């Protein structure tokens, strides 16, 4: 398979040459012989139009140079190491998020980008005390409790300072909750014990498994509140063992009371579920997060100006903010770092893209998407000049290829690029419905969108947990992601033809 991909561009070039040799202006050197049925048909039908060249031989050669440079570079790893280890958690509104803006802007200037900071007002939610214990349960030894390991969900409101003490009701899904009489839920703590499908993730479909479970994090608290619950807990959304809770944003519905919301570990969810089947279980829950006034922050934008069409933009991006439990290495320091690497390598190899390659480090993807929304609004009139957009927000696992959100013919157009990428095992082109949260407004505007197709088997073991730290990144695999991003970006920037929209 790899060999076939490697030689595919040559087949395309040969095909192109054959088509070009049949152009109607290639006249025979002598008059044609007497007419025959074949000659008559040839005269009556025009020659087929030449196949347009999308990527020149020079560009394809430069793509291979960029790929090899990316695979041997440690620049991206050094960037994510600084973001994760030196700066640390970067939740929107925090001092670390502000420091990260300064750092990335300075680094992009250092590699020769034209840098601008675009203002955005972001939410400032801060985590407080978060403790829970079972204070009544079947088989309980006298004067004992059982600790429950949990964390607050983003945007959660607080319990009273002294906490909430209430009976726990366990359901597996929304249907089970709705089936309960209201008086069985009113005044109680609802726990959604919906498991993350580890088998699905192990088969390489981590994103699908996440999508099935994450709805309880976003919609569970309001669903419980509508039934009269005083708090809502969910089973952590992810494959993590070792009793690690998984945070993330919840979404309160309008006209529904806001109740405290948290995520318990999978082990504790199973324990509570088992005990509830045996009898009454009561919990004391203390969550004291605060929502402070919005804070001024920035999207960081760095441009490598195009030589022929500088107004046309090829965007590569990742989000700079992170959750506060870990240090945001895989989510999404890695995405920012490989995007920075794209600019670094184009400049280092002294290449001149025809279109502008724009690096964006988005602010506030995790709990509001304020950066993405502000960019879409501020650049609404320029959307036709956004040639393509890419976001890397799936960690740093080995890349298998590219996801594409756009017209199906983009797979055919990108075949020569896939052939280059296959040399590092990343030649798959995969049509998807969505490529990235921050780039969704541009997707909806019809801008062709891309993202690396990455190995997702282990990503959700660490995602949004305290285990999202630098050691989860394999430097070689991060470099492979850099290769995918820079090859795709430079190919788009030097495409000889516009992309279908």
Coordinates of C-alpha atoms in Angstrom, one line a residue:
X1 CA 0.0 0.0 0.0
X2 CA 2.7 2.4 0.9
X3 CA 4.6 1.9 -2.3
X4 CA 1.4 2.5 -4.3
X5 CA 0.9 5.8 -2.6
X6 CA 4.5 6.8 -3.1
X7 CA 4.3 6.4 -6.8
X8 CA 0.8 7.8 -7.3
X9 CA 2.0 11.4 -8.1
X10 CA 4.1 10.1 -10.9
X11 CA 1.0 8.4 -12.4
X12 CA -0.9 11.6 -12.2
X13 CA 1.9 13.5 -13.9
X14 CA 2.1 10.9 -16.7
X15 CA -1.6 11.1 -17.1
X16 CA -1.5 14.9 -17.2
X17 CA 1.2 14.8 -19.9
X18 CA -0.8 12.4 -22.0
X19 CA -3.8 14.6 -21.8
X20 CA -1.9 17.7 -22.7
X21 CA -0.4 15.9 -25.7
X22 CA -3.9 15.4 -27.1
X23 CA -4.7 19.2 -27.3
X24 CA -6.5 20.3 -30.4
X25 CA -3.7 22.7 -31.4
X26 CA -1.3 19.8 -31.8
X27 CA -1.6 19.6 -35.6
X28 CA -0.4 16.6 -37.7
X29 CA 2.7 17.1 -39.9
X30 CA 0.9 15.9 -43.1
X31 CA -2.6 16.1 -44.5
X32 CA -4.9 13.4 -43.2
X33 CA -5.7 10.4 -45.4
X34 CA -9.1 10.0 -47.0
X35 CA -11.9 10.2 -44.6
X36 CA -13.0 7.1 -42.7
X37 CA -15.7 6.7 -40.1
X38 CA -13.1 7.0 -37.4
X39 CA -11.6 10.2 -39.0
X40 CA -15.1 11.7 -39.3
X41 CA -15.8 11.1 -35.6
X42 CA -12.5 12.5 -34.6
X43 CA -13.2 15.7 -36.5
X44 CA -16.7 16.0 -35.1
X45 CA -15.7 15.6 -31.4
X46 CA -13.4 18.2 -29.8
X47 CA -10.4 16.8 -27.9
X48 CA -10.9 16.5 -24.2
X49 CA -9.9 19.5 -22.1
X50 CA -6.5 19.3 -20.4
X51 CA -6.5 18.2 -16.8
X52 CA -5.6 21.2 -14.7
X53 CA -2.5 21.0 -12.6
X54 CA -3.2 21.6 -9.0
X55 CA 0.2 21.0 -7.5
X56 CA 3.2 21.7 -9.6
X57 CA 6.3 19.4 -9.5
X58 CA 8.2 22.2 -7.7
X59 CA 5.5 22.4 -5.0
X60 CA 5.5 18.6 -4.6
X61 CA 9.2 18.7 -4.2
X62 CA 8.9 21.4 -1.6
X63 CA 6.3 19.3 0.3
X64 CA 8.8 16.5 0.6
X65 CA 11.4 18.8 1.9
X66 CA 9.0 20.2 4.5
X67 CA 8.0 16.8 5.5
X68 CA 11.6 15.7 6.1
X69 CA 12.4 18.9 8.0
X70 CA 9.3 18.4 10.2
X71 CA 10.2 14.8 11.1
X72 CA 13.7 15.8 12.2
X73 CA 12.7 19.0 14.1
X74 CA 12.2 19.4 17.8
X75 CA 10.8 22.9 17.6
X76 CA 7.1 21.9 18.2
X77 CA 8.1 19.7 21.2
X78 CA 10.0 22.6 22.7
X79 CA 7.0 24.9 22.3
X80 CA 4.5 22.5 23.9
X81 CA 7.0 21.8 26.6
X82 CA 7.2 25.4 27.5
X83 CA 3.4 25.9 27.4
X84 CA 2.8 22.8 29.6
X85 CA 5.8 22.9 32.0
X86 CA 6.8 26.5 32.2
X87 CA 3.4 28.2 32.0
X88 CA 1.1 25.4 33.0
X89 CA -2.8 25.3 33.0
X90 CA -4.2 28.1 30.9
X91 CA -7.9 28.4 31.6
X92 CA -9.5 31.5 30.1
X93 CA -9.1 34.6 32.3
X94 CA -6.1 33.2 34.2
X95 CA -2.7 34.7 34.6
X96 CA -1.3 31.6 32.8
X97 CA -3.5 32.2 29.8
X98 CA -2.3 35.8 29.6
X99 CA 1.3 34.6 29.9
X100 CA 0.8 32.1 27.1
X101 CA -0.5 34.9 24.8
X102 CA 2.7 36.8 25.3
X103 CA 4.9 33.8 24.8
X104 CA 3.3 32.6 21.6
X105 CA 3.3 36.1 20.1
X106 CA 7.0 36.5 20.9
X107 CA 7.9 33.1 19.4
X108 CA 6.0 33.8 16.2
X109 CA 7.7 37.1 15.8
X110 CA 11.0 35.4 16.3
X111 CA 10.5 33.1 13.3
X112 CA 9.5 36.0 11.1
X113 CA 5.7 36.2 11.2
X114 CA 3.8 39.4 11.1
X115 CA 2.0 39.1 14.5
X116 CA -1.2 40.8 15.7
X117 CA -3.2 40.3 18.9
X118 CA -7.0 40.4 18.3
X119 CA -8.9 41.3 21.5
X120 CA -11.6 39.0 22.8
X121 CA -13.5 39.2 26.1
X122 CA -13.5 35.7 27.8
X123 CA -15.3 34.2 30.8
X124 CA -13.4 33.8 34.0
X125 CA -14.6 30.7 35.9
X126 CA -12.4 29.5 38.8
X127 CA -12.5 26.2 40.6
X128 CA -12.9 26.2 44.3
X129 CA -13.3 23.4 47.0
X130 CA -14.6 20.2 45.6
X131 CA -15.3 17.4 48.0
X132 CA -17.9 14.7 48.4
X133 CA -18.5 11.8 50.8
X134 CA -21.2 9.2 51.2
X135 CA -22.6 9.8 54.7
X136 CA -25.2 7.0 54.6
X137 CA -25.1 3.7 52.7
X138 CA -25.9 0.0 53.2
X139 CA -23.4 -1.9 55.4
X140 CA -21.9 1.3 56.8
X141 CA -19.6 1.0 59.8
X142 CA -20.6 3.3 62.6
X143 CA -19.2 6.9 62.4
X144 CA -17.6 6.4 59.0
X145 CA -18.0 7.9 55.5
X146 CA -16.9 7.0 52.0
X147 CA -14.8 9.5 50.1
X148 CA -16.0 10.2 46.5
X149 CA -13.4 11.6 44.1
X150 CA -14.8 14.2 41.8
X151 CA -14.4 17.6 40.2
X152 CA -16.7 20.5 39.3
X153 CA -17.8 20.9 35.7
X154 CA -17.0 24.1 33.9
X155 CA -19.6 26.9 34.5
X156 CA -21.0 25.0 37.5
X157 CA -22.7 27.1 40.1
X158 CA -21.7 26.6 43.8
X159 CA -23.3 24.7 46.6
X160 CA -23.9 26.6 49.8
X161 CA -20.6 26.9 51.7
X162 CA -21.6 24.2 54.1
X163 CA -22.5 21.9 51.1
X164 CA -25.6 19.9 50.2
X165 CA -26.6 16.7 52.0
X166 CA -29.1 14.7 50.0
X167 CA -30.1 11.2 48.8
X168 CA -28.5 10.0 45.5
X169 CA -30.6 8.8 42.6
X170 CA -28.7 6.8 39.9
X171 CA -29.8 6.6 36.3
X172 CA -28.1 5.4 33.2
X173 CA -29.6 7.8 30.7
X174 CA -32.1 10.5 30.1
X175 CA -34.9 8.1 29.4
X176 CA -34.5 6.5 32.8
X177 CA -34.5 9.9 34.5
X178 CA -37.7 10.9 32.7
X179 CA -39.4 7.7 33.6
X180 CA -39.0 8.5 37.3
X181 CA -41.9 10.2 39.1
X182 CA -40.9 13.8 40.0
X183 CA -41.2 13.1 43.7
X184 CA -38.5 10.5 43.4
X185 CA -36.1 13.1 42.1
X186 CA -37.1 16.3 43.9
X187 CA -34.6 17.4 46.5
X188 CA -32.1 14.7 45.6
X189 CA -28.7 14.4 43.8
X190 CA -28.9 12.8 40.4
X191 CA -26.0 10.7 39.1
X192 CA -25.9 9.8 35.4
X193 CA -23.9 6.6 35.3
X194 CA -23.4 6.4 31.6
X195 CA -20.1 4.6 30.7
X196 CA -17.6 5.7 28.1
X197 CA -17.4 3.0 25.4
X198 CA -13.7 1.8 25.9
X199 CA -14.1 -0.9 23.3
X200 CA -15.2 1.6 20.7
X201 CA -12.2 3.8 21.6
X202 CA -9.8 0.9 21.4
X203 CA -11.0 0.3 17.8
X204 CA -9.8 3.8 16.9
X205 CA -13.2 5.5 17.3
X206 CA -12.4 7.5 20.4
X207 CA -14.2 10.6 19.1
X208 CA -17.4 8.6 18.5
X209 CA -17.2 7.1 22.0
X210 CA -16.7 10.6 23.5
X211 CA -19.6 12.0 21.5
X212 CA -22.0 9.3 22.9
X213 CA -21.1 10.1 26.5
X214 CA -20.4 13.8 26.6
X215 CA -24.1 14.8 26.1
X216 CA -24.6 13.9 29.8
X217 CA -21.9 16.4 30.8
X218 CA -23.5 19.2 28.7
X219 CA -27.2 18.5 29.1
X220 CA -27.4 16.4 32.3
X221 CA -27.5 19.2 34.9
X222 CA -30.5 21.0 33.3
X223 CA -32.3 17.6 32.7
X224 CA -31.9 16.8 36.4
X225 CA -32.9 20.3 37.5
X226 CA -36.2 20.1 35.5
X227 CA -37.1 17.1 37.6
X228 CA -36.4 19.0 40.8
X229 CA -32.9 17.7 41.6
X230 CA -30.7 19.9 43.9
X231 CA -27.4 18.8 42.2
X232 CA -26.2 16.7 39.3
X233 CA -23.2 14.4 39.0
X234 CA -22.1 12.5 35.9
X235 CA -19.7 9.6 35.4
X236 CA -16.5 11.1 34.0
X237 CA -16.4 11.2 30.2
X238 CA -13.3 9.3 29.1
X239 CA -11.4 6.1 29.4
X240 CA -9.3 7.0 32.4
X241 CA -8.8 4.4 35.1
X242 CA -6.9 5.0 38.3
X243 CA -9.8 7.0 39.8
X244 CA -9.2 10.2 37.8
X245 CA -12.1 12.7 37.3
X246 CA -12.7 14.3 34.0
X247 CA -13.8 18.0 33.8
X248 CA -15.3 19.9 30.9
X249 CA -18.0 22.5 30.2
X250 CA -21.6 22.0 31.1
X251 CA -24.5 23.9 29.5
X252 CA -27.3 25.3 31.5
X253 CA -30.6 25.8 29.7
X254 CA -32.5 29.0 29.9
X255 CA -35.5 29.1 32.3
X256 CA -34.2 26.0 34.2
X257 CA -32.7 26.4 37.6
X258 CA -28.9 26.2 37.7
X259 CA -27.8 23.4 40.1
X260 CA -24.2 22.4 41.1
X261 CA -22.7 20.0 38.6
X262 CA -19.7 17.7 38.9
X263 CA -18.0 14.6 37.5
X264 CA -17.2 11.6 39.6
X265 CA -14.6 9.0 38.7
X266 CA -15.8 5.9 36.9
X267 CA -14.9 3.8 39.9
X268 CA -16.9 5.9 42.2
X269 CA -19.9 5.9 39.8
X270 CA -19.9 2.2 39.8
X271 CA -19.6 2.0 43.6
X272 CA -22.5 4.4 44.2
X273 CA -24.6 2.6 41.6
X274 CA -24.0 -0.7 43.4
X275 CA -24.8 0.7 46.8
X276 CA -28.0 2.4 45.6
X277 CA -29.3 -1.0 44.4
X278 CA -28.9 -2.2 48.0
X279 CA -30.6 0.7 49.7
X280 CA -30.6 4.4 50.5
X281 CA -27.4 6.3 49.8
X282 CA -26.9 9.9 51.0
X283 CA -24.1 12.2 50.0
X284 CA -22.6 15.4 51.3
X285 CA -21.4 17.5 48.3
X286 CA -19.3 20.7 48.5
X287 CA -18.5 22.6 45.3
X288 CA -17.5 26.3 45.5
X289 CA -16.5 27.5 42.0
X290 CA -16.9 31.2 41.1
X291 CA -17.8 33.0 37.9
X292 CA -15.9 36.3 38.0
X293 CA -16.3 39.2 35.6
X294 CA -15.1 38.6 32.0
X295 CA -11.5 39.3 31.2
X296 CA -9.8 40.9 28.2
X297 CA -7.7 38.4 26.3
X298 CA -6.5 37.7 22.7
X299 CA -6.4 35.4 19.8
X300 CA -2.7 35.3 18.7
X301 CA -2.3 35.6 14.9
X302 CA 0.9 35.2 13.0
X303 CA 1.2 35.6 9.2
X304 CA 3.7 34.3 6.7
X305 CA 2.7 36.6 3.9
X306 CA 1.9 35.2 0.5
X307 CA 4.0 36.3 -2.5
X308 CA 1.2 36.3 -5.1
X309 CA -2.1 36.4 -3.3
X310 CA -1.3 37.8 0.2
X311 CA -5.0 38.5 0.8
X312 CA -5.9 34.8 0.5
X313 CA -5.5 33.0 3.8
X314 CA -4.6 29.4 4.6
X315 CA -5.2 29.0 8.3
X316 CA -3.5 26.5 10.7
X317 CA -4.5 26.6 14.3
X318 CA -4.9 25.2 17.8
X319 CA -6.4 26.6 20.9
X320 CA -4.2 28.2 23.5
X321 CA -6.4 27.9 26.6
X322 CA -6.7 24.6 28.5
X323 CA -8.6 23.2 31.5
X324 CA -7.0 23.7 34.9
X325 CA -6.6 20.2 36.2
X326 CA -3.6 19.2 34.0
X327 CA -1.1 21.4 32.1
X328 CA -2.9 21.3 28.7
X329 CA -0.2 19.4 26.8
X330 CA -2.3 17.3 24.6
X331 CA -5.3 19.6 24.8
X332 CA -4.3 21.7 23.2
X333 CA -0.7 22.8 23.6
X334 CA 0.2 20.2 20.9
X335 CA -2.2 21.8 18.4
X336 CA -0.7 25.3 19.0
X337 CA 2.8 23.9 18.7
X338 CA 2.4 22.1 15.4
X339 CA 0.8 25.2 14.0
X340 CA 3.7 27.3 15.1
X341 CA 6.0 24.7 13.6
X342 CA 4.4 25.1 10.2
X343 CA 5.4 28.8 10.1
X344 CA 8.8 28.0 11.5
X345 CA 9.7 25.5 8.8
X346 CA 8.4 27.5 5.9
X347 CA 10.6 30.4 7.0
X348 CA 13.5 28.1 7.9
X349 CA 13.5 26.6 4.4
X350 CA 13.2 30.1 2.8
X351 CA 10.0 29.1 1.0
X352 CA 7.6 31.7 -0.4
X353 CA 4.0 30.5 -0.3
X354 CA 1.7 32.1 -2.9
X355 CA -1.0 32.6 -0.3
X356 CA -0.6 33.8 3.2
X357 CA -0.2 31.1 5.8
X358 CA -1.9 32.3 9.0
X359 CA -1.2 30.7 12.4
X360 CA -3.9 31.2 15.0
X361 CA -3.7 30.4 18.6
X362 CA -7.3 30.6 19.7
X363 CA -8.4 31.7 23.1
X364 CA -11.4 30.2 25.0
X365 CA -12.2 27.1 23.1
X366 CA -12.8 25.1 26.3
X367 CA -15.5 27.1 28.0
X368 CA -17.1 29.5 25.6
X369 CA -15.5 29.6 22.1
X370 CA -15.3 33.4 22.5
X371 CA -12.1 33.6 20.4
X372 CA -13.6 31.7 17.5
X373 CA -16.8 33.8 17.6
X374 CA -15.0 37.1 17.8
X375 CA -12.8 36.1 14.8
X376 CA -15.8 35.1 12.7
X377 CA -17.5 38.4 13.5
X378 CA -14.4 40.6 13.0
X379 CA -13.5 38.9 9.6
X380 CA -16.9 38.3 8.3
X381 CA -16.4 40.5 5.2
X382 CA -13.1 38.7 4.4
X383 CA -14.5 35.2 4.5
X384 CA -14.3 34.8 0.7
X385 CA -10.6 35.3 1.0
X386 CA -10.2 32.5 3.5
X387 CA -8.9 29.8 1.1
X388 CA -8.9 27.0 3.7
X389 CA -8.8 26.5 7.5
X390 CA -7.3 23.8 9.6
X391 CA -7.4 23.1 13.4
X392 CA -5.4 20.5 15.3
X393 CA -7.3 19.6 18.5
X394 CA -7.1 15.9 18.9
X395 CA -3.9 15.5 20.9
X396 CA -0.6 14.3 19.6
X397 CA -1.1 10.7 18.6
X398 CA 0.3 9.2 15.4
X399 CA -1.5 10.8 12.4
X400 CA -3.1 8.6 9.9
X401 CA -4.0 11.3 7.4
X402 CA -6.3 14.2 7.0
X403 CA -9.9 14.9 7.8
X404 CA -11.7 17.0 5.2
X405 CA -14.9 19.0 5.6
X406 CA -15.8 20.1 2.1
X407 CA -16.8 18.9 -1.4
X408 CA -16.1 15.2 -2.1
X409 CA -13.8 16.2 -5.0
X410 CA -11.3 17.5 -2.5
X411 CA -10.2 13.9 -2.0
X412 CA -9.2 13.6 -5.6
X413 CA -7.6 17.0 -5.7
X414 CA -5.5 16.2 -2.6
X415 CA -4.4 12.8 -3.8
X416 CA -0.8 13.9 -4.7
X417 CA -0.5 15.5 -1.2
X418 CA -1.7 12.2 0.4
X419 CA 1.0 10.4 -1.6
X420 CA 3.6 12.6 0.1
X421 CA 2.0 12.2 3.5
X422 CA 1.9 8.4 3.1
X423 CA 5.7 8.3 3.3
X424 CA 5.2 8.9 7.1
X425 CA 2.1 6.7 7.3
X426 CA -0.4 9.6 7.1
X427 CA -1.9 9.2 3.6
X428 CA -5.6 8.6 4.4
X429 CA -8.1 11.3 3.3
X430 CA -11.3 11.1 5.3
X431 CA -14.4 13.1 4.6
X432 CA -16.1 14.3 7.8
X433 CA -18.9 16.5 9.0
X434 CA -16.8 18.6 11.3
X435 CA -13.1 19.4 11.7
X436 CA -12.8 21.6 14.7
X437 CA -14.7 23.6 17.3
X438 CA -12.9 26.9 16.7
X439 CA -13.1 26.7 12.9
X440 CA -16.8 25.7 12.8
X441 CA -18.0 29.3 11.9
X442 CA -15.7 29.1 8.8
X443 CA -16.9 25.6 8.0
X444 CA -20.5 26.9 8.0
X445 CA -19.4 29.7 5.7
X446 CA -18.2 27.2 3.2
X447 CA -14.5 27.4 3.7
X448 CA -12.8 24.1 3.0
X449 CA -11.7 22.7 6.4
X450 CA -9.1 20.2 7.4
X451 CA -7.7 18.5 10.6
X452 CA -5.1 15.8 11.2
X453 CA -6.7 12.3 11.4
X454 CA -5.0 11.0 14.6
X455 CA -4.9 7.8 16.6
X456 CA -7.5 8.4 19.2
X457 CA -7.3 5.2 21.1
X458 CA -5.7 6.7 24.2
X459 CA -6.5 10.4 23.9
X460 CA -9.6 10.3 26.1
X461 CA -7.7 8.5 28.9
X462 CA -6.0 11.9 29.6
X463 CA -8.2 14.5 28.0
X464 CA -9.6 17.1 30.5
X465 CA -8.0 15.3 33.5
X466 CA -5.0 16.0 35.8
X467 CA -3.1 13.5 33.6
X468 CA -2.9 15.8 30.6
X469 CA 0.8 16.5 31.0
X470 CA 3.8 16.7 28.8
X471 CA 4.9 13.0 29.3
X472 CA 1.8 11.9 27.4
X473 CA 3.3 13.3 24.2
X474 CA 5.7 11.1 22.2
X475 CA 8.1 13.5 20.5
X476 CA 8.3 11.4 17.3
X477 CA 4.5 11.4 16.9
X478 CA 4.3 15.1 17.6
X479 CA 6.8 15.6 14.8
X480 CA 4.7 13.4 12.5
X481 CA 1.7 15.7 13.2
X482 CA 3.8 18.7 12.4
X483 CA 4.7 17.1 9.1
X484 CA 1.0 16.6 8.2
X485 CA 0.1 20.2 9.1
X486 CA 3.0 21.9 7.3
X487 CA 2.6 19.7 4.2
X488 CA -1.1 20.3 4.0
X489 CA -0.8 24.0 4.7
X490 CA 2.0 24.6 2.1
X491 CA 0.1 22.6 -0.5
X492 CA -3.0 24.7 0.0
X493 CA -1.0 27.9 0.0
X494 CA 0.6 26.9 -3.4
X495 CA -2.3 25.3 -5.1
X496 CA -2.5 26.3 -8.7
X497 CA -6.3 26.2 -8.6
X498 CA -9.1 27.5 -6.3
X499 CA -10.8 24.8 -4.1
X500 CA -14.4 23.9 -4.7
X501 CA -16.7 25.5 -2.1

